[in-house]
Coordinates of N, CA and C in Angstrom, one line a residue:
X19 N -101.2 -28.6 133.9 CA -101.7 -27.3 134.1 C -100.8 -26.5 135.1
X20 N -100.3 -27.3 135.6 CA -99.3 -26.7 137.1 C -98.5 -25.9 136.1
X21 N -97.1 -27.0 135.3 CA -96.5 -26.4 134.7 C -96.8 -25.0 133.8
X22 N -97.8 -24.8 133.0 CA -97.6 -23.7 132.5 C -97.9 -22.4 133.4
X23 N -98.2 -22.7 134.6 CA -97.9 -21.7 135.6 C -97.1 -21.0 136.0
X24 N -96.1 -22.5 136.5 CA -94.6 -21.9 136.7 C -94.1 -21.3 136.0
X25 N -93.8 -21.8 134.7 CA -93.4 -21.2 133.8 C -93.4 -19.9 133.8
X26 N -94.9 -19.6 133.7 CA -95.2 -17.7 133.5 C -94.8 -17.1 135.1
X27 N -94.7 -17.7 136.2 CA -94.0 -17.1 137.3 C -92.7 -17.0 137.4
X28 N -92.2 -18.1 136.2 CA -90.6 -17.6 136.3 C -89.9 -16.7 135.3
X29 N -90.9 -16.6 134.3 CA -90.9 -16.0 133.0 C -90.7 -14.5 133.5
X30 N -91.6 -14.0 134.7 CA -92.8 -13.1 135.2 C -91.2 -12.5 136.0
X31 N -90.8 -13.4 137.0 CA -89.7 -13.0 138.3 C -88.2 -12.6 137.1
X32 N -88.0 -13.1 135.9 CA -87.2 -13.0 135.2 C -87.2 -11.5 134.7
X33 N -88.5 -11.3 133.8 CA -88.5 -9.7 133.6 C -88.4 -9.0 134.5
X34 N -88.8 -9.1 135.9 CA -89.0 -8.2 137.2 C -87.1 -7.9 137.4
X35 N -86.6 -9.1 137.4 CA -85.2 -8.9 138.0 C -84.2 -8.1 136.7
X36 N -84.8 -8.9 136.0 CA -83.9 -8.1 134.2 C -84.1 -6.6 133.7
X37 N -85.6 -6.1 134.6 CA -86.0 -4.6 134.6 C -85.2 -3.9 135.6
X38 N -85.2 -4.3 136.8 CA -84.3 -3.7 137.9 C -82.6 -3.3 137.6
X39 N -82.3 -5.0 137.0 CA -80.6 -4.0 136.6 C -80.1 -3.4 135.4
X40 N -81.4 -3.1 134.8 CA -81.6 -2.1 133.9 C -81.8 -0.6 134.2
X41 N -82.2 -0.3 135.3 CA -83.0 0.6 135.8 C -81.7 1.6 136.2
X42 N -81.7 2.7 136.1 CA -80.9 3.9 136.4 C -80.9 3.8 137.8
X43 N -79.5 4.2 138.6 CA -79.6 4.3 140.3 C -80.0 5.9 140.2
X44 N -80.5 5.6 142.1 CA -80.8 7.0 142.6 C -79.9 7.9 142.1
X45 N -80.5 9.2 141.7 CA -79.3 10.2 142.3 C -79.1 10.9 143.7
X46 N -77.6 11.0 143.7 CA -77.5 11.4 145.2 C -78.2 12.5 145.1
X47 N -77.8 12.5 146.5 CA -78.7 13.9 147.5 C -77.6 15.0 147.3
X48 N -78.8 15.8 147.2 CA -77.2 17.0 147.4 C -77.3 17.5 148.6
X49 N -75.8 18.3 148.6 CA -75.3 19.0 150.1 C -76.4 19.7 150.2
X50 N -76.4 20.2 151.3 CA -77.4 21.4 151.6 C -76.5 22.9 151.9
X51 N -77.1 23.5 151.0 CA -76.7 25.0 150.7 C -76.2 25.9 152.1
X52 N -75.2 26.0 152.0 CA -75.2 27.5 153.4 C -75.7 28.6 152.8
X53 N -76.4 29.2 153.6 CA -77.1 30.7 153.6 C -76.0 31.5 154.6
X54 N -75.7 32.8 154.3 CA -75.6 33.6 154.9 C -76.3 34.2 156.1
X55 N -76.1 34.8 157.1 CA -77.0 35.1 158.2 C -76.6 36.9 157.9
X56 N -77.8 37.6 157.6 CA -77.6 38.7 157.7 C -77.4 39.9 158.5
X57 N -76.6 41.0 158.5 CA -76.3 41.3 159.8 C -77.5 41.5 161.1
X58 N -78.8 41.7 160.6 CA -80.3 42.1 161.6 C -80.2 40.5 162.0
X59 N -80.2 39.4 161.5 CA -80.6 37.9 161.8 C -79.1 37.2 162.1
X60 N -78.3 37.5 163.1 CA -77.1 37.3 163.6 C -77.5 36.4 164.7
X61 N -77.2 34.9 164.9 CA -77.4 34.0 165.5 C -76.6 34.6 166.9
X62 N -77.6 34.2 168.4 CA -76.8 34.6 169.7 C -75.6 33.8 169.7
X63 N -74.4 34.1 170.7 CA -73.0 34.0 171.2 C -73.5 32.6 171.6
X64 N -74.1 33.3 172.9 CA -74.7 32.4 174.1 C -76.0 31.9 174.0
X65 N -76.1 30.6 174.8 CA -78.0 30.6 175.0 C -78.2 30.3 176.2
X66 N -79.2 30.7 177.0 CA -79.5 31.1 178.5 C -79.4 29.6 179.0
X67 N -79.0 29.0 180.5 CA -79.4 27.6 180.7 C -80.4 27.4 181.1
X68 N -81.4 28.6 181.6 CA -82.7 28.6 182.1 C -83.8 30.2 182.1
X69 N -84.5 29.7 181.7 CA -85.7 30.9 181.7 C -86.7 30.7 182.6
X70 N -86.8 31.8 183.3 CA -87.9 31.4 184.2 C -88.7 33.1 183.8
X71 N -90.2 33.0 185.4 CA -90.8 33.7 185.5 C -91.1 34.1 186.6
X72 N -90.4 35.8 187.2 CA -91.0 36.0 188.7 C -91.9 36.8 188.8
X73 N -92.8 36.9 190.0 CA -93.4 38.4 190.2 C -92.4 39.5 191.3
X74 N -92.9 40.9 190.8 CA -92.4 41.5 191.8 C -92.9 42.2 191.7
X75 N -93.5 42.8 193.2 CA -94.6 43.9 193.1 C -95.9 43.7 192.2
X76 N -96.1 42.8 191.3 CA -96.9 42.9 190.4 C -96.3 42.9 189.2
X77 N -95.2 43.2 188.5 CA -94.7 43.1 187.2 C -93.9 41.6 187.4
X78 N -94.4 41.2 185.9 CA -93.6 39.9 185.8 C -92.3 40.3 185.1
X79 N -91.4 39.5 185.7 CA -90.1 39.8 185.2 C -89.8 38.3 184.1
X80 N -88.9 38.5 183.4 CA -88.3 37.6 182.4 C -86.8 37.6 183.4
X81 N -86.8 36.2 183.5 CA -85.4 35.9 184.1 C -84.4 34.9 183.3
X82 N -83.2 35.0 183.0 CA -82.8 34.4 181.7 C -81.4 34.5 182.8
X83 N -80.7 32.7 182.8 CA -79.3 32.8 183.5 C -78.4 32.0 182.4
X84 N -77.3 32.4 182.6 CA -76.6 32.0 181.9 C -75.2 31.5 182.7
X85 N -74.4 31.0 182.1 CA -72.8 30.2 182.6 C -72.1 29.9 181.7
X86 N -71.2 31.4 181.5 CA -70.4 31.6 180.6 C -69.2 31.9 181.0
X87 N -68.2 31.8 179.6 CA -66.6 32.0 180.5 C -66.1 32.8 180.3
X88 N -65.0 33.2 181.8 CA -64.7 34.5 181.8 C -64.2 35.5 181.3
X89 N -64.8 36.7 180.7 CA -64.7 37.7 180.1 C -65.2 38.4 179.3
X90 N -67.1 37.3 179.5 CA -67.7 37.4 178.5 C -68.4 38.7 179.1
X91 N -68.7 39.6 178.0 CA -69.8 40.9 178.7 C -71.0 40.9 178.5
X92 N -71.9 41.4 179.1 CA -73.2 41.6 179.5 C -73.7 41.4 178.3
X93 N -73.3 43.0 177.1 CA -73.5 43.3 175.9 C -73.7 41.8 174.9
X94 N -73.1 40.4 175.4 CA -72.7 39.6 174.3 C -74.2 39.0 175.1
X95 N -75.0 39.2 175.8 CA -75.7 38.6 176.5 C -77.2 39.0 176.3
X96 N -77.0 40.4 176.0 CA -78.3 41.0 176.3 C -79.0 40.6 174.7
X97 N -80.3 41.1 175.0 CA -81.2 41.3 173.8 C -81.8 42.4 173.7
X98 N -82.0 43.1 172.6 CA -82.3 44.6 172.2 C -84.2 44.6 172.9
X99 N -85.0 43.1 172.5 CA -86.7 43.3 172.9 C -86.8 42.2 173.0
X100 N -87.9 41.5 174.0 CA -88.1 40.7 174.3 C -89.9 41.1 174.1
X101 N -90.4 39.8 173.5 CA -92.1 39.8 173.9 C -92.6 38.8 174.1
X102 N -93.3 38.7 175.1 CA -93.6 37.2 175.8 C -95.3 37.4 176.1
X103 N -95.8 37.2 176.0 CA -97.8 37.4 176.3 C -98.6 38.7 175.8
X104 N -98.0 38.9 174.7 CA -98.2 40.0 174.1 C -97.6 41.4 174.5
X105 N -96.8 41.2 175.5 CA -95.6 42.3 175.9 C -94.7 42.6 175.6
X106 N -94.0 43.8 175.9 CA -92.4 43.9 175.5 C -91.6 44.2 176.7
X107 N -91.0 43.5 176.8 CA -89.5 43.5 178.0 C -88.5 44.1 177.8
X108 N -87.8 44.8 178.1 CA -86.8 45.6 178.4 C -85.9 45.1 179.3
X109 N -84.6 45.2 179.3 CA -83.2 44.9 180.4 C -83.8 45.8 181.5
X110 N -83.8 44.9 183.1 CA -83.8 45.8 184.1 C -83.1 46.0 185.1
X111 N -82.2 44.5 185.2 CA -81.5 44.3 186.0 C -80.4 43.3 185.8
X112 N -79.2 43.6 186.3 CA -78.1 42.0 185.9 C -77.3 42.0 187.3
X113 N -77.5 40.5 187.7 CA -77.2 40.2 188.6 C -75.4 39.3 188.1
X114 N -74.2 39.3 188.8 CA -73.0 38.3 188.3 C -72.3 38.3 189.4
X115 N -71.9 36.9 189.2 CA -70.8 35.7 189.9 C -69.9 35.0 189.5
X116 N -68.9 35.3 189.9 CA -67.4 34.5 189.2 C -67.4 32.9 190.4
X117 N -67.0 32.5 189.2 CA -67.1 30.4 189.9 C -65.3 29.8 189.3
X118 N -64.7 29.3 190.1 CA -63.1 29.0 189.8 C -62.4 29.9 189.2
X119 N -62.5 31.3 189.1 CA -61.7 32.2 188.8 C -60.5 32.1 189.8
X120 N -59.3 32.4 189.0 CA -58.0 32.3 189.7 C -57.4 34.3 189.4
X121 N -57.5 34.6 191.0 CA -56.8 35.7 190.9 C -55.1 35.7 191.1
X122 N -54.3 36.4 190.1 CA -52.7 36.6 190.5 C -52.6 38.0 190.9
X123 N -51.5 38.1 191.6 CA -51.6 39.5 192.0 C -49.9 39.6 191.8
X124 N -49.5 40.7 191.5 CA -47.7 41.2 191.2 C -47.5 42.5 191.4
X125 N -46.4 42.8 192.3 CA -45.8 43.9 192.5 C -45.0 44.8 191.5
X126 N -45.3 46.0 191.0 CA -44.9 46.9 190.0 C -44.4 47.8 190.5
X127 N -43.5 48.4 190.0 CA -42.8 49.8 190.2 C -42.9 50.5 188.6
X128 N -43.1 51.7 188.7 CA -42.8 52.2 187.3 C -42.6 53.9 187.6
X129 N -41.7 54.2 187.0 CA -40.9 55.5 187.1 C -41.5 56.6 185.9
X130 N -41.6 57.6 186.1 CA -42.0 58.6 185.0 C -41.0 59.8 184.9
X131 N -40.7 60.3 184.2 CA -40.4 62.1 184.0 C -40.8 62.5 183.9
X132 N -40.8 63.8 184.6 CA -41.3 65.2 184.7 C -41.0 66.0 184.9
X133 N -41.7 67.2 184.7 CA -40.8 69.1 185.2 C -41.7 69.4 186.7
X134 N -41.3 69.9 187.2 CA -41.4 70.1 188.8 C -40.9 72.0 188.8
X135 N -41.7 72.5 189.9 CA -41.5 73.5 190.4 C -40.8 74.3 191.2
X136 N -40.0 72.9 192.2 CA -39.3 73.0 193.3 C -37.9 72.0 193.3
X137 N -37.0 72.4 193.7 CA -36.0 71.7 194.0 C -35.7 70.4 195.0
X138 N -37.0 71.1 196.0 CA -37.1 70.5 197.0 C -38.2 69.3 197.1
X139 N -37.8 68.1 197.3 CA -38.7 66.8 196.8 C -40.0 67.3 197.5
X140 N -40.2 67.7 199.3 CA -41.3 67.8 199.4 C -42.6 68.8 198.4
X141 N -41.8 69.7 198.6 CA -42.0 71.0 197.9 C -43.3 70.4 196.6
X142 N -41.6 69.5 195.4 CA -42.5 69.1 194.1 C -43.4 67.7 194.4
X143 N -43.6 67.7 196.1 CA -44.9 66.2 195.7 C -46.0 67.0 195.6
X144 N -46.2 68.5 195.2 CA -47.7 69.1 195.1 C -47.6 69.3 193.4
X145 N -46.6 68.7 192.7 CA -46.9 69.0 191.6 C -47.0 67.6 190.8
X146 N -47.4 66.9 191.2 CA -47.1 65.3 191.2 C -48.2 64.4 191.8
X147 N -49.2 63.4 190.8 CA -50.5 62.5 191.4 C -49.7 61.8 192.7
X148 N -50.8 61.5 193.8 CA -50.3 60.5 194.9 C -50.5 59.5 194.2
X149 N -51.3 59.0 193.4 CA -51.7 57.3 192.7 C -51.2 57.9 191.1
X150 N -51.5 56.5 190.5 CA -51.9 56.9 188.9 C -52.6 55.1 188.9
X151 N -53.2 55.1 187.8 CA -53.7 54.0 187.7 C -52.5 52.8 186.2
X152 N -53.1 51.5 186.4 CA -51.8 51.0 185.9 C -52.8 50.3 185.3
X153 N -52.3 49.9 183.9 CA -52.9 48.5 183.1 C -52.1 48.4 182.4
X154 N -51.6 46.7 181.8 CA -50.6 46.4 181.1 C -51.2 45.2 180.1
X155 N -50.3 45.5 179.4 CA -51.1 44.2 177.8 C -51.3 42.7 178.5
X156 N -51.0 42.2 179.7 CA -51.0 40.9 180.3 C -52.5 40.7 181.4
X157 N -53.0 42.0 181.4 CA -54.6 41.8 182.1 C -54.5 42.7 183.4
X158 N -53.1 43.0 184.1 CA -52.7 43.2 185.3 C -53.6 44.7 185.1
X159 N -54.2 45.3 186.0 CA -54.5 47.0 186.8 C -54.6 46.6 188.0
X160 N -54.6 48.5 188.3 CA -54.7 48.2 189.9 C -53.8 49.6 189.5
X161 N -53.7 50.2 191.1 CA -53.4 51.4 191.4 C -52.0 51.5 191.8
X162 N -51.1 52.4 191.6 CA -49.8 52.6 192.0 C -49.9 54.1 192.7
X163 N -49.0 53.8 193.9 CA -48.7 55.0 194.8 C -47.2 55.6 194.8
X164 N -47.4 56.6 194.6 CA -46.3 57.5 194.7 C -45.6 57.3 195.8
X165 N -44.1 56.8 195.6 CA -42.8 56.1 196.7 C -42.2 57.4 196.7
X166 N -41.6 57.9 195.9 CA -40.6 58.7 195.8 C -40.1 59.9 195.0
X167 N -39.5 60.9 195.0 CA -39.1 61.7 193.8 C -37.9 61.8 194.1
X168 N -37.2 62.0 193.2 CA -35.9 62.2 192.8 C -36.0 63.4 191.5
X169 N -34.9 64.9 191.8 CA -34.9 66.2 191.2 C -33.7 66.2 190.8
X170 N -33.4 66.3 189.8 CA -32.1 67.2 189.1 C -32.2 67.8 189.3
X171 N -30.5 68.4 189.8 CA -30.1 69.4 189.9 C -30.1 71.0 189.0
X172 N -30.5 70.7 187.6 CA -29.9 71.7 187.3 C -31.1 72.0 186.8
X173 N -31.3 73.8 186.8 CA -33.0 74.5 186.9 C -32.8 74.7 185.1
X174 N -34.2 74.4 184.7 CA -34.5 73.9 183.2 C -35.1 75.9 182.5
X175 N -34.7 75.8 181.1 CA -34.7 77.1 180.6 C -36.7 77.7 181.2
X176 N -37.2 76.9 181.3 CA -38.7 77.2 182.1 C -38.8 77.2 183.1
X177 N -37.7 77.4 184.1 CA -37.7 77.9 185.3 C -38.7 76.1 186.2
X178 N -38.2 75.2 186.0 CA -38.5 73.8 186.4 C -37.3 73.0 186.5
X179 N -37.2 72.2 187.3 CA -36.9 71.0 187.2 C -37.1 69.8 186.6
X180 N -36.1 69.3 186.4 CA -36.2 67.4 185.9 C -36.7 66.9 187.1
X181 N -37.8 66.2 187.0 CA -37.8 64.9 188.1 C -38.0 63.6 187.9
X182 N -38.2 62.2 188.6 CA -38.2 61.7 188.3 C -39.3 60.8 189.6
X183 N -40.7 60.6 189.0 CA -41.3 59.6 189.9 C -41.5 58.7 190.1
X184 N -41.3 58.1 191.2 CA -41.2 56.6 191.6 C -42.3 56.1 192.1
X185 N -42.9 55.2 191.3 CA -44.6 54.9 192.2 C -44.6 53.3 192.4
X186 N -45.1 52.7 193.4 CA -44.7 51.2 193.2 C -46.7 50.7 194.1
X187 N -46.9 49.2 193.6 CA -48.1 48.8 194.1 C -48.6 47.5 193.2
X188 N -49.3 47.1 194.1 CA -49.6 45.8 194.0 C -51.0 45.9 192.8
X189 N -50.9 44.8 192.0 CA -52.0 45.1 191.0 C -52.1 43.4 190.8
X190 N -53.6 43.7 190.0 CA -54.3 41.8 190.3 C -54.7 41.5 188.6
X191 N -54.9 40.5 188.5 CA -55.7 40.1 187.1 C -56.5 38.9 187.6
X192 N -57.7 38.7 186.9 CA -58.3 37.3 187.3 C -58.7 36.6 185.8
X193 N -58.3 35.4 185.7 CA -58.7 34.7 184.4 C -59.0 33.1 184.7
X194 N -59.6 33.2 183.6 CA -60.2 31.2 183.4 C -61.5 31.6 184.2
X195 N -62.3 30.7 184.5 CA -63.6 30.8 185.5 C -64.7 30.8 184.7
X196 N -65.8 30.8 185.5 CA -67.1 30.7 185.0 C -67.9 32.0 185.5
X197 N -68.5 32.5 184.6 CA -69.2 33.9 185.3 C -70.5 33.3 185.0
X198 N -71.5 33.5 186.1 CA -72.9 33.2 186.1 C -73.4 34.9 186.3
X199 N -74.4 34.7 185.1 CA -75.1 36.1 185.1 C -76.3 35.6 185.1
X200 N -77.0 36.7 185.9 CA -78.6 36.9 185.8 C -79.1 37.9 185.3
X201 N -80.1 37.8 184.0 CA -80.9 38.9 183.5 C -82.0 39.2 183.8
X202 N -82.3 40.6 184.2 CA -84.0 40.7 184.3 C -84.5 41.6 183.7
X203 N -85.8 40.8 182.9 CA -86.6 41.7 181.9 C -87.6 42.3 182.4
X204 N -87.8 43.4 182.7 CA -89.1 43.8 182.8 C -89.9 45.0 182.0

C-alpha cells in the first residue's frame, strides 16, 4: 500500500516540475516613463534646511533657512504663496550671510576720451565725473577716481578740446562660499 503512494507522489512532484519548465517567464518590468514638469509645476532649485515657527508681536512668521552657494539670489529662493493653518504668507523679510567667501581685490587704471571746454586741466575737471563706476567680465566692480587729465592742444571745429581721462582705484570681487539666507513669511 506504501508503494502505490509513492508512486502517485512522484508521479504528482514530476508533473509539478514538468509544468514549471514549461511555463512562460515573467515579463520584465518596464522603465518608468519621464513626464515632463510643466512650466506652473517647475520643481524648486533649492530646499530650505530648516522650517521653523516664530511669533512677533502676535503674527506668526514662517521661517525657512537655507545654505546655498555663492551667487545664488533671493528670487531662486523665494515662493510666490505660502499657506500653512489655513493662511496665506507672503515674503516679509530676508535676512543673509556669506560663510568662506574669498574676497580678491586689484588695482585698475582705465583712461577715456573726451571733448572738454577748457584748455586748462583744472578748468576741464568741471566737465569731467570725479568717480565712474567699474565692472568687468571677471566679477571685479568697485569705483574709480579721477587721477588726471591730459588736453590736446589743438581747439576742435566745436570750439572743445581732445582730452584724455585718467581714473585709477581699487575694485573687489568675492567668489566660492556659502550664503546662508533667512526667509520670513508673514
Amino acid at each position: 500500500m506504501k508503494k502505490p503512494v509513492i508512486v502517485a507522489l512522484c508521479c504528482l512532484l514530476a508533473l509539478g516540475t514538468a509544468t514549471a519548465a514549461f511555463a512562460e517567464e515573467p515579463a520584465p518590468t518596464p522603465a518608468p516613463e519621464l513626464v515632463e514638469l510643466s512650466p506652473k509645476d517647475t520643481a524648486p532649485q533649492f530646499y530650505p534646511d530648516s522650517i521653523s515657527w516664530q511669533e512677533d508681536g502676535g503674527q506668526l512668521l514662517v521661517v525657512k533657512q537655507y545654505s546655498v552657494p555663492y551667487g545664488t539670489a533671493v528670487a531662486d529662493l523665494t515662493e510666490s504663496g505660502i499657506q500653512w493653518g489655513g493662511f496665506d504668507y507672503t515674503l516679509w523679510g530676508v535676512t543673509q550671510s556669506v560663510e568662506g567667501g574669498v574676497t580678491e581685490e586689484k588695482e585698475v587704471t582705465q583712461d577715456f576720451e573726451l571733448s572738454v571746454r577748457s584748455a586748462d586741466a583744472e578748468t576741464a575737471r568741471n566737465d569731467v565725473k570725479e568717480s565712474v563706476a567699474y565692472d568687468d567680465e571677471y566679477g571685479f566692480s568697485g569705483s574709480l577716481t579721477l587721477q588726471d587729465i591730459t588736453i590736446g592742444e589743438t581747439l576742435q571745429a566745436d570750439s572743445t578740446y581732445m582730452a584724455t581721462a585718467h581714473y585709477a582705484g581699487t575694485v573687489t570681487r568675492t567668489e566660492a562660499g556659502t550664503v546662508h539666507y533667512t526667509l520670513l513669511y508673514a
